[in-house]
JSON list of N, CA and C in Angstrom, two decimals:
[
{"chain": "A", "resi": 1, "resn": "MET", "atom": "N", "xyz": [1.24, 37.66, -17.25]},
{"chain": "A", "resi": 1, "resn": "MET", "atom": "CA", "xyz": [0.16, 36.94, -17.72]},
{"chain": "A", "resi": 1, "resn": "MET", "atom": "C", "xyz": [-0.47, 36.29, -16.54]},
{"chain": "A", "resi": 2, "resn": "ASN", "atom": "N", "xyz": [-1.79, 36.65, -16.60]},
{"chain": "A", "resi": 2, "resn": "ASN", "atom": "CA", "xyz": [-2.58, 36.02, -15.27]},
{"chain": "A", "resi": 2, "resn": "ASN", "atom": "C", "xyz": [-3.11, 34.56, -15.73]},
{"chain": "A", "resi": 3, "resn": "ASN", "atom": "N", "xyz": [-3.79, 33.96, -14.92]},
{"chain": "A", "resi": 3, "resn": "ASN", "atom": "CA", "xyz": [-4.11, 32.58, -15.03]},
{"chain": "A", "resi": 3, "resn": "ASN", "atom": "C", "xyz": [-5.17, 32.36, -16.14]},
{"chain": "A", "resi": 4, "resn": "ARG", "atom": "N", "xyz": [-6.06, 33.40, -16.42]},
{"chain": "A", "resi": 4, "resn": "ARG", "atom": "CA", "xyz": [-7.13, 33.31, -17.43]},
{"chain": "A", "resi": 4, "resn": "ARG", "atom": "C", "xyz": [-6.46, 33.28, -18.77]},
{"chain": "A", "resi": 5, "resn": "GLU", "atom": "N", "xyz": [-5.53, 34.29, -18.93]},
{"chain": "A", "resi": 5, "resn": "GLU", "atom": "CA", "xyz": [-4.74, 34.38, -20.21]},
{"chain": "A", "resi": 5, "resn": "GLU", "atom": "C", "xyz": [-3.93, 33.13, -20.51]},
{"chain": "A", "resi": 6, "resn": "TYR", "atom": "N", "xyz": [-3.41, 32.60, -19.50]},
{"chain": "A", "resi": 6, "resn": "TYR", "atom": "CA", "xyz": [-2.61, 31.35, -19.68]},
{"chain": "A", "resi": 6, "resn": "TYR", "atom": "C", "xyz": [-3.45, 30.18, -20.07]},
{"chain": "A", "resi": 7, "resn": "GLN", "atom": "N", "xyz": [-4.66, 30.10, -19.47]},
{"chain": "A", "resi": 7, "resn": "GLN", "atom": "CA", "xyz": [-5.66, 29.00, -19.81]},
{"chain": "A", "resi": 7, "resn": "GLN", "atom": "C", "xyz": [-6.11, 29.03, -21.28]},
{"chain": "A", "resi": 8, "resn": "LYS", "atom": "N", "xyz": [-6.32, 30.39, -21.73]},
{"chain": "A", "resi": 8, "resn": "LYS", "atom": "CA", "xyz": [-6.84, 30.61, -23.07]},
{"chain": "A", "resi": 8, "resn": "LYS", "atom": "C", "xyz": [-5.67, 30.30, -24.08]},
{"chain": "A", "resi": 9, "resn": "MET", "atom": "N", "xyz": [-4.51, 30.60, -23.73]},
{"chain": "A", "resi": 9, "resn": "MET", "atom": "CA", "xyz": [-3.34, 30.32, -24.63]},
{"chain": "A", "resi": 9, "resn": "MET", "atom": "C", "xyz": [-3.12, 28.81, -24.76]},
{"chain": "A", "resi": 10, "resn": "SER", "atom": "N", "xyz": [-3.23, 28.22, -23.56]},
{"chain": "A", "resi": 10, "resn": "SER", "atom": "CA", "xyz": [-3.08, 26.68, -23.57]},
{"chain": "A", "resi": 10, "resn": "SER", "atom": "C", "xyz": [-4.22, 26.07, -24.37]},
{"chain": "A", "resi": 11, "resn": "ALA", "atom": "N", "xyz": [-5.42, 26.45, -24.27]},
{"chain": "A", "resi": 11, "resn": "ALA", "atom": "CA", "xyz": [-6.56, 25.87, -24.96]},
{"chain": "A", "resi": 11, "resn": "ALA", "atom": "C", "xyz": [-6.32, 26.08, -26.57]},
{"chain": "A", "resi": 12, "resn": "ASP", "atom": "N", "xyz": [-5.97, 27.35, -26.87]},
{"chain": "A", "resi": 12, "resn": "ASP", "atom": "CA", "xyz": [-5.65, 27.69, -28.32]},
{"chain": "A", "resi": 12, "resn": "ASP", "atom": "C", "xyz": [-4.75, 26.81, -29.05]},
{"chain": "A", "resi": 13, "resn": "ALA", "atom": "N", "xyz": [-3.53, 26.49, -28.25]},
{"chain": "A", "resi": 13, "resn": "ALA", "atom": "CA", "xyz": [-2.55, 25.72, -28.69]},
{"chain": "A", "resi": 13, "resn": "ALA", "atom": "C", "xyz": [-2.99, 24.25, -28.83]},
{"chain": "A", "resi": 14, "resn": "ARG", "atom": "N", "xyz": [-3.70, 23.83, -27.80]},
{"chain": "A", "resi": 14, "resn": "ARG", "atom": "CA", "xyz": [-4.26, 22.46, -27.89]},
{"chain": "A", "resi": 14, "resn": "ARG", "atom": "C", "xyz": [-5.14, 22.17, -29.07]},
{"chain": "A", "resi": 15, "resn": "ARG", "atom": "N", "xyz": [-5.99, 23.18, -29.32]},
{"chain": "A", "resi": 15, "resn": "ARG", "atom": "CA", "xyz": [-6.90, 23.06, -30.44]},
{"chain": "A", "resi": 15, "resn": "ARG", "atom": "C", "xyz": [-6.15, 23.12, -31.71]},
{"chain": "A", "resi": 16, "resn": "SER", "atom": "N", "xyz": [-5.16, 23.96, -31.78]},
{"chain": "A", "resi": 16, "resn": "SER", "atom": "CA", "xyz": [-4.42, 24.08, -33.09]},
{"chain": "A", "resi": 16, "resn": "SER", "atom": "C", "xyz": [-3.75, 22.74, -33.46]},
{"chain": "A", "resi": 17, "resn": "VAL", "atom": "N", "xyz": [-3.07, 22.17, -32.49]},
{"chain": "A", "resi": 17, "resn": "VAL", "atom": "CA", "xyz": [-2.29, 21.02, -32.64]},
{"chain": "A", "resi": 17, "resn": "VAL", "atom": "C", "xyz": [-3.25, 19.87, -33.01]},
{"chain": "A", "resi": 18, "resn": "SER", "atom": "N", "xyz": [-4.34, 19.70, -32.25]},
{"chain": "A", "resi": 18, "resn": "SER", "atom": "CA", "xyz": [-5.30, 18.62, -32.46]},
{"chain": "A", "resi": 18, "resn": "SER", "atom": "C", "xyz": [-5.93, 18.68, -33.87]},
{"chain": "A", "resi": 19, "resn": "ARG", "atom": "N", "xyz": [-6.24, 19.90, -34.33]},
{"chain": "A", "resi": 19, "resn": "ARG", "atom": "CA", "xyz": [-6.81, 19.97, -35.66]},
{"chain": "A", "resi": 19, "resn": "ARG", "atom": "C", "xyz": [-5.75, 19.64, -36.70]},
{"chain": "A", "resi": 20, "resn": "ARG", "atom": "N", "xyz": [-4.42, 19.92, -36.49]},
{"chain": "A", "resi": 20, "resn": "ARG", "atom": "CA", "xyz": [-3.44, 19.60, -37.38]},
{"chain": "A", "resi": 20, "resn": "ARG", "atom": "C", "xyz": [-3.39, 18.03, -37.64]},
{"chain": "A", "resi": 21, "resn": "TYR", "atom": "N", "xyz": [-3.66, 17.34, -36.60]},
{"chain": "A", "resi": 21, "resn": "TYR", "atom": "CA", "xyz": [-3.62, 15.80, -36.74]},
{"chain": "A", "resi": 21, "resn": "TYR", "atom": "C", "xyz": [-4.87, 15.17, -36.94]},
{"chain": "A", "resi": 22, "resn": "GLY", "atom": "N", "xyz": [-5.98, 15.92, -37.21]},
{"chain": "A", "resi": 22, "resn": "GLY", "atom": "CA", "xyz": [-7.29, 15.43, -37.60]},
{"chain": "A", "resi": 22, "resn": "GLY", "atom": "C", "xyz": [-8.24, 15.10, -36.36]},
{"chain": "A", "resi": 23, "resn": "PHE", "atom": "N", "xyz": [-7.95, 15.56, -35.07]},
{"chain": "A", "resi": 23, "resn": "PHE", "atom": "CA", "xyz": [-8.73, 15.24, -33.99]},
{"chain": "A", "resi": 23, "resn": "PHE", "atom": "C", "xyz": [-9.84, 16.22, -33.84]},
{"chain": "A", "resi": 24, "resn": "ARG", "atom": "N", "xyz": [-11.02, 15.70, -33.45]},
{"chain": "A", "resi": 24, "resn": "ARG", "atom": "CA", "xyz": [-12.22, 16.58, -33.27]},
{"chain": "A", "resi": 24, "resn": "ARG", "atom": "C", "xyz": [-12.28, 16.86, -31.82]},
{"chain": "A", "resi": 25, "resn": "GLN", "atom": "N", "xyz": [-12.94, 17.98, -31.44]},
{"chain": "A", "resi": 25, "resn": "GLN", "atom": "CA", "xyz": [-12.81, 18.37, -30.09]},
{"chain": "A", "resi": 25, "resn": "GLN", "atom": "C", "xyz": [-14.29, 18.30, -29.41]},
{"chain": "A", "resi": 26, "resn": "SER", "atom": "N", "xyz": [-14.23, 17.73, -28.24]},
{"chain": "A", "resi": 26, "resn": "SER", "atom": "CA", "xyz": [-15.42, 17.80, -27.30]},
{"chain": "A", "resi": 26, "resn": "SER", "atom": "C", "xyz": [-15.10, 18.77, -26.21]},
{"chain": "A", "resi": 27, "resn": "SER", "atom": "N", "xyz": [-15.95, 18.73, -25.18]},
{"chain": "A", "resi": 27, "resn": "SER", "atom": "CA", "xyz": [-15.66, 19.87, -24.11]},
{"chain": "A", "resi": 27, "resn": "SER", "atom": "C", "xyz": [-14.23, 19.72, -23.35]},
{"chain": "A", "resi": 28, "resn": "TYR", "atom": "N", "xyz": [-13.82, 18.38, -23.13]},
{"chain": "A", "resi": 28, "resn": "TYR", "atom": "CA", "xyz": [-12.67, 18.32, -22.47]},
{"chain": "A", "resi": 28, "resn": "TYR", "atom": "C", "xyz": [-11.68, 17.22, -23.11]},
{"chain": "A", "resi": 29, "resn": "ILE", "atom": "N", "xyz": [-12.11, 16.59, -24.25]},
{"chain": "A", "resi": 29, "resn": "ILE", "atom": "CA", "xyz": [-11.37, 15.70, -24.89]},
{"chain": "A", "resi": 29, "resn": "ILE", "atom": "C", "xyz": [-11.22, 15.98, -26.29]},
{"chain": "A", "resi": 30, "resn": "ASN", "atom": "N", "xyz": [-10.28, 15.35, -26.93]},
{"chain": "A", "resi": 30, "resn": "ASN", "atom": "CA", "xyz": [-10.07, 15.44, -28.42]},
{"chain": "A", "resi": 30, "resn": "ASN", "atom": "C", "xyz": [-10.04, 13.98, -28.85]},
{"chain": "A", "resi": 31, "resn": "PHE", "atom": "N", "xyz": [-10.77, 13.77, -29.99]},
{"chain": "A", "resi": 31, "resn": "PHE", "atom": "CA", "xyz": [-10.90, 12.36, -30.37]},
{"chain": "A", "resi": 31, "resn": "PHE", "atom": "C", "xyz": [-10.87, 12.17, -31.94]},
{"chain": "A", "resi": 32, "resn": "LYS", "atom": "N", "xyz": [-10.58, 11.05, -32.40]},
{"chain": "A", "resi": 32, "resn": "LYS", "atom": "CA", "xyz": [-10.72, 10.76, -33.88]},
{"chain": "A", "resi": 32, "resn": "LYS", "atom": "C", "xyz": [-10.84, 9.23, -34.00]},
{"chain": "A", "resi": 33, "resn": "VAL", "atom": "N", "xyz": [-11.44, 8.81, -35.09]},
{"chain": "A", "resi": 33, "resn": "VAL", "atom": "CA", "xyz": [-11.57, 7.38, -35.46]},
{"chain": "A", "resi": 33, "resn": "VAL", "atom": "C", "xyz": [-10.85, 7.19, -36.72]},
{"chain": "A", "resi": 34, "resn": "GLU", "atom": "N", "xyz": [-9.84, 6.20, -36.73]},
{"chain": "A", "resi": 34, "resn": "GLU", "atom": "CA", "xyz": [-9.08, 5.92, -37.94]},
{"chain": "A", "resi": 34, "resn": "GLU", "atom": "C", "xyz": [-8.70, 4.50, -37.94]},
{"chain": "A", "resi": 35, "resn": "ASP", "atom": "N", "xyz": [-8.89, 3.83, -39.07]},
{"chain": "A", "resi": 35, "resn": "ASP", "atom": "CA", "xyz": [-8.55, 2.49, -39.36]},
{"chain": "A", "resi": 35, "resn": "ASP", "atom": "C", "xyz": [-9.07, 1.57, -38.24]},
{"chain": "A", "resi": 36, "resn": "GLY", "atom": "N", "xyz": [-10.41, 1.73, -37.91]},
{"chain": "A", "resi": 36, "resn": "GLY", "atom": "CA", "xyz": [-11.06, 0.88, -36.84]},
{"chain": "A", "resi": 36, "resn": "GLY", "atom": "C", "xyz": [-10.70, 1.05, -35.42]},
{"chain": "A", "resi": 37, "resn": "TYR", "atom": "N", "xyz": [-9.94, 2.13, -35.13]},
{"chain": "A", "resi": 37, "resn": "TYR", "atom": "CA", "xyz": [-9.54, 2.46, -33.75]},
{"chain": "A", "resi": 37, "resn": "TYR", "atom": "C", "xyz": [-10.11, 3.86, -33.35]},
{"chain": "A", "resi": 38, "resn": "PHE", "atom": "N", "xyz": [-10.44, 3.92, -32.03]},
{"chain": "A", "resi": 38, "resn": "PHE", "atom": "CA", "xyz": [-10.87, 5.24, -31.41]},
{"chain": "A", "resi": 38, "resn": "PHE", "atom": "C", "xyz": [-9.67, 5.69, -30.62]},
{"chain": "A", "resi": 39, "resn": "PHE", "atom": "N", "xyz": [-9.22, 6.88, -31.05]},
{"chain": "A", "resi": 39, "resn": "PHE", "atom": "CA", "xyz": [-8.12, 7.61, -30.37]},
{"chain": "A", "resi": 39, "resn": "PHE", "atom": "C", "xyz": [-8.73, 8.80, -29.52]},
{"chain": "A", "resi": 40, "resn": "CYS", "atom": "N", "xyz": [-8.35, 8.88, -28.36]},
{"chain": "A", "resi": 40, "resn": "CYS", "atom": "CA", "xyz": [-8.93, 9.91, -27.45]},
{"chain": "A", "resi": 40, "resn": "CYS", "atom": "C", "xyz": [-7.76, 10.50, -26.65]},
{"chain": "A", "resi": 41, "resn": "LEU", "atom": "N", "xyz": [-7.72, 11.77, -26.69]},
{"chain": "A", "resi": 41, "resn": "LEU", "atom": "CA", "xyz": [-6.80, 12.64, -25.81]},
{"chain": "A", "resi": 41, "resn": "LEU", "atom": "C", "xyz": [-7.41, 13.17, -24.69]},
{"chain": "A", "resi": 42, "resn": "TYR", "atom": "N", "xyz": [-7.05, 12.95, -23.50]},
{"chain": "A", "resi": 42, "resn": "TYR", "atom": "CA", "xyz": [-7.54, 13.57, -22.29]},
{"chain": "A", "resi": 42, "resn": "TYR", "atom": "C", "xyz": [-6.55, 14.51, -21.77]},
{"chain": "A", "resi": 43, "resn": "PHE", "atom": "N", "xyz": [-6.98, 15.76, -21.41]},
{"chain": "A", "resi": 43, "resn": "PHE", "atom": "CA", "xyz": [-6.19, 16.82, -21.00]},
{"chain": "A", "resi": 43, "resn": "PHE", "atom": "C", "xyz": [-6.45, 17.11, -19.54]},
{"chain": "A", "resi": 44, "resn": "GLY", "atom": "N", "xyz": [-5.34, 16.99, -18.71]},
{"chain": "A", "resi": 44, "resn": "GLY", "atom": "CA", "xyz": [-5.51, 17.26, -17.29]},
{"chain": "A", "resi": 44, "resn": "GLY", "atom": "C", "xyz": [-4.81, 18.55, -17.02]},
{"chain": "A", "resi": 45, "resn": "ALA", "atom": "N", "xyz": [-4.60, 18.93, -15.76]},
{"chain": "A", "resi": 45, "resn": "ALA", "atom": "CA", "xyz": [-3.94, 20.11, -15.39]},
{"chain": "A", "resi": 45, "resn": "ALA", "atom": "C", "xyz": [-2.44, 20.10, -15.76]},
{"chain": "A", "resi": 46, "resn": "ASP", "atom": "N", "xyz": [-1.85, 18.93, -15.60]},
{"chain": "A", "resi": 46, "resn": "ASP", "atom": "CA", "xyz": [-0.32, 18.87, -15.95]},
{"chain": "A", "resi": 46, "resn": "ASP", "atom": "C", "xyz": [0.00, 17.71, -16.71]},
{"chain": "A", "resi": 47, "resn": "GLU", "atom": "N", "xyz": [-0.90, 16.97, -17.46]},
{"chain": "A", "resi": 47, "resn": "GLU", "atom": "CA", "xyz": [-0.72, 15.77, -18.21]},
{"chain": "A", "resi": 47, "resn": "GLU", "atom": "C", "xyz": [-1.64, 15.78, -19.35]},
{"chain": "A", "resi": 48, "resn": "VAL", "atom": "N", "xyz": [-1.24, 14.89, -20.32]},
{"chain": "A", "resi": 48, "resn": "VAL", "atom": "CA", "xyz": [-1.95, 14.53, -21.52]},
{"chain": "A", "resi": 48, "resn": "VAL", "atom": "C", "xyz": [-1.99, 12.97, -21.60]},
{"chain": "A", "resi": 49, "resn": "ARG", "atom": "N", "xyz": [-3.20, 12.48, -21.71]},
{"chain": "A", "resi": 49, "resn": "ARG", "atom": "CA", "xyz": [-3.29, 11.03, -21.78]},
{"chain": "A", "resi": 49, "resn": "ARG", "atom": "C", "xyz": [-3.97, 10.52, -23.02]},
{"chain": "A", "resi": 50, "resn": "LEU", "atom": "N", "xyz": [-3.29, 9.63, -23.76]},
{"chain": "A", "resi": 50, "resn": "LEU", "atom": "CA", "xyz": [-3.92, 9.11, -25.02]},
{"chain": "A", "resi": 50, "resn": "LEU", "atom": "C", "xyz": [-4.38, 7.64, -24.66]},
{"chain": "A", "resi": 51, "resn": "THR", "atom": "N", "xyz": [-5.60, 7.47, -25.05]},
{"chain": "A", "resi": 51, "resn": "THR", "atom": "CA", "xyz": [-6.16, 6.08, -25.02]},
{"chain": "A", "resi": 51, "resn": "THR", "atom": "C", "xyz": [-6.47, 5.60, -26.43]},
{"chain": "A", "resi": 52, "resn": "VAL", "atom": "N", "xyz": [-6.31, 4.35, -26.79]},
{"chain": "A", "resi": 52, "resn": "VAL", "atom": "CA", "xyz": [-6.58, 3.79, -28.02]},
{"chain": "A", "resi": 52, "resn": "VAL", "atom": "C", "xyz": [-7.45, 2.56, -27.76]},
{"chain": "A", "resi": 53, "resn": "LYS", "atom": "N", "xyz": [-8.67, 2.56, -28.49]},
{"chain": "A", "resi": 53, "resn": "LYS", "atom": "CA", "xyz": [-9.48, 1.41, -28.30]},
{"chain": "A", "resi": 53, "resn": "LYS", "atom": "C", "xyz": [-10.14, 0.89, -29.60]},
{"chain": "A", "resi": 54, "resn": "PRO", "atom": "N", "xyz": [-10.18, -0.37, -29.87]},
{"chain": "A", "resi": 54, "resn": "PRO", "atom": "CA", "xyz": [-10.75, -0.85, -31.21]},
{"chain": "A", "resi": 54, "resn": "PRO", "atom": "C", "xyz": [-12.30, -0.51, -31.13]},
{"chain": "A", "resi": 55, "resn": "MET", "atom": "N", "xyz": [-12.80, -0.33, -32.26]},
{"chain": "A", "resi": 55, "resn": "MET", "atom": "CA", "xyz": [-14.14, -0.09, -32.45]},
{"chain": "A", "resi": 55, "resn": "MET", "atom": "C", "xyz": [-14.92, -1.43, -32.31]},
{"chain": "A", "resi": 56, "resn": "TYR", "atom": "N", "xyz": [-15.42, -1.68, -31.20]},
{"chain": "A", "resi": 56, "resn": "TYR", "atom": "CA", "xyz": [-15.94, -3.00, -30.83]},
{"chain": "A", "resi": 56, "resn": "TYR", "atom": "C", "xyz": [-17.06, -3.45, -31.73]},
{"chain": "A", "resi": 57, "resn": "ALA", "atom": "N", "xyz": [-17.91, -2.55, -32.26]},
{"chain": "A", "resi": 57, "resn": "ALA", "atom": "CA", "xyz": [-18.93, -2.98, -33.22]},
{"chain": "A", "resi": 57, "resn": "ALA", "atom": "C", "xyz": [-18.50, -3.78, -34.44]},
{"chain": "A", "resi": 58, "resn": "ASP", "atom": "N", "xyz": [-17.26, -3.21, -34.94]},
{"chain": "A", "resi": 58, "resn": "ASP", "atom": "CA", "xyz": [-16.89, -4.00, -36.06]},
{"chain": "A", "resi": 58, "resn": "ASP", "atom": "C", "xyz": [-16.26, -5.47, -35.65]},
{"chain": "A", "resi": 59, "resn": "ASP", "atom": "N", "xyz": [-15.61, -5.46, -34.56]},
{"chain": "A", "resi": 59, "resn": "ASP", "atom": "CA", "xyz": [-15.23, -6.75, -34.03]},
{"chain": "A", "resi": 59, "resn": "ASP", "atom": "C", "xyz": [-16.29, -7.67, -33.80]},
{"chain": "A", "resi": 60, "resn": "LEU", "atom": "N", "xyz": [-17.39, -7.26, -33.21]},
{"chain": "A", "resi": 60, "resn": "LEU", "atom": "CA", "xyz": [-18.49, -8.10, -32.86]},
{"chain": "A", "resi": 60, "resn": "LEU", "atom": "C", "xyz": [-19.24, -8.58, -34.10]},
{"chain": "A", "resi": 61, "resn": "LEU", "atom": "N", "xyz": [-19.33, -7.73, -35.12]},
{"chain": "A", "resi": 61, "resn": "LEU", "atom": "CA", "xyz": [-19.96, -8.18, -36.38]},
{"chain": "A", "resi": 61, "resn": "LEU", "atom": "C", "xyz": [-19.14, -9.23, -37.12]},
{"chain": "A", "resi": 62, "resn": "THR", "atom": "N", "xyz": [-17.91, -9.11, -37.10]},
{"chain": "A", "resi": 62, "resn": "THR", "atom": "CA", "xyz": [-16.92, -10.08, -37.63]},
{"chain": "A", "resi": 62, "resn": "THR", "atom": "C", "xyz": [-17.14, -11.43, -36.88]},
{"chain": "A", "resi": 63, "resn": "MET", "atom": "N", "xyz": [-17.16, -11.46, -35.63]},
{"chain": "A", "resi": 63, "resn": "MET", "atom": "CA", "xyz": [-17.33, -12.53, -34.92]},
{"chain": "A", "resi": 63, "resn": "MET", "atom": "C", "xyz": [-18.74, -13.10, -35.22]},
{"chain": "A", "resi": 64, "resn": "TRP", "atom": "N", "xyz": [-19.76, -12.34, -35.30]},
{"chain": "A", "resi": 64, "resn": "TRP", "atom": "CA", "xyz": [-21.04, -12.93, -35.58]},
{"chain": "A", "resi": 64, "resn": "TRP", "atom": "C", "xyz": [-21.10, -13.60, -36.90]},
{"chain": "A", "resi": 65, "resn": "ASP", "atom": "N", "xyz": [-20.55, -12.97, -37.93]},
{"chain": "A", "resi": 65, "resn": "ASP", "atom": "CA", "xyz": [-20.46, -13.47, -39.28]},
{"chain": "A", "resi": 65, "resn": "ASP", "atom": "C", "xyz": [-19.73, -14.80, -39.27]},
{"chain": "A", "resi": 66, "resn": "TYR", "atom": "N", "xyz": [-18.69, -15.02, -38.49]},
{"chain": "A", "resi": 66, "resn": "TYR", "atom": "CA", "xyz": [-17.90, -16.18, -38.40]},
{"chain": "A", "resi": 66, "resn": "TYR", "atom": "C", "xyz": [-18.71, -17.15, -37.76]},
{"chain": "A", "resi": 67, "resn": "ILE", "atom": "N", "xyz": [-19.41, -17.00, -36.72]},
{"chain": "A", "resi": 67, "resn": "ILE", "atom": "CA", "xyz": [-20.24, -17.98, -36.03]},
{"chain": "A", "resi": 67, "resn": "ILE", "atom": "C", "xyz": [-21.35, -18.44, -36.93]},
{"chain": "A", "resi": 68, "resn": "MET", "atom": "N", "xyz": [-22.07, -17.51, -37.63]},
{"chain": "A", "resi": 68, "resn": "MET", "atom": "CA", "xyz": [-23.12, -17.89, -38.56]},
{"chain": "A", "resi": 68, "resn": "MET", "atom": "C", "xyz": [-22.66, -18.79, -39.70]},
{"chain": "A", "resi": 69, "resn": "CYS", "atom": "N", "xyz": [-21.52, -18.59, -40.15]},
{"chain": "A", "resi": 69, "resn": "CYS", "atom": "CA", "xyz": [-20.94, -19.30, -41.28]},
{"chain": "A", "resi": 69, "resn": "CYS", "atom": "C", "xyz": [-20.27, -20.62, -40.90]},
{"chain": "A", "resi": 70, "resn": "HIS", "atom": "N", "xyz": [-19.97, -20.80, -39.69]},
{"chain": "A", "resi": 70, "resn": "HIS", "atom": "CA", "xyz": [-19.32, -22.01, -39.29]},
{"chain": "A", "resi": 70, "resn": "HIS", "atom": "C", "xyz": [-20.02, -22.64, -38.08]},
{"chain": "A", "resi": 71, "resn": "PRO", "atom": "N", "xyz": [-20.97, -23.58, -38.44]},
{"chain": "A", "resi": 71, "resn": "PRO", "atom": "CA", "xyz": [-21.88, -24.10, -37.32]},
{"chain": "A", "resi": 71, "resn": "PRO", "atom": "C", "xyz": [-21.10, -24.67, -36.10]},
{"chain": "A", "resi": 72, "resn": "LYS", "atom": "N", "xyz": [-19.98, -25.28, -36.35]},
{"chain": "A", "resi": 72, "resn": "LYS", "atom": "CA", "xyz": [-19.26, -25.88, -35.19]},
{"chain": "A", "resi": 72, "resn": "LYS", "atom": "C", "xyz": [-18.72, -24.77, -34.23]},
{"chain": "A", "resi": 73, "resn": "ALA", "atom": "N", "xyz": [-18.65, -23.54, -34.73]},
{"chain": "A", "resi": 73, "resn": "ALA", "atom": "CA", "xyz": [-18.10, -22.49, -33.85]},
{"chain": "A", "resi": 73, "resn": "ALA", "atom": "C", "xyz": [-19.14, -21.83, -32.87]},
{"chain": "A", "resi": 74, "resn": "LYS", "atom": "N", "xyz": [-20.37, -22.39, -33.03]},
{"chain": "A", "resi": 74, "resn": "LYS", "atom": "CA", "xyz": [-21.46, -21.77, -32.20]},
{"chain": "A", "resi": 74, "resn": "LYS", "atom": "C", "xyz": [-21.12, -22.08, -30.65]},
{"chain": "A", "resi": 75, "resn": "SER", "atom": "N", "xyz": [-20.42, -23.14, -30.37]},
{"chain": "A", "resi": 75, "resn": "SER", "atom": "CA", "xyz": [-20.19, -23.42, -28.92]},
{"chain": "A", "resi": 75, "resn": "SER", "atom": "C", "xyz": [-19.08, -22.46, -28.30]},
{"chain": "A", "resi": 76, "resn": "LEU", "atom": "N", "xyz": [-18.69, -21.57, -29.09]},
{"chain": "A", "resi": 76, "resn": "LEU", "atom": "CA", "xyz": [-17.60, -20.61, -28.51]},
{"chain": "A", "resi": 76, "resn": "LEU", "atom": "C", "xyz": [-18.20, -19.79, -27.41]}
]
């Protein structure tokens, strides 16, 4: 098996597993949004890295609603 065949087999396996768990694919990452969190899988030459981040827009809107409803909180 040459390098090109190995890369294709690796990419096919990555796509298959990612789809099974609901991830969408960009050019070099797989991502999904679930329960207000952004999950992102980065694939390197010999590693896979998962990052999880909250969806900041929802957090900011919640804070904005709290500040508007509680006048004393405006000094935060």
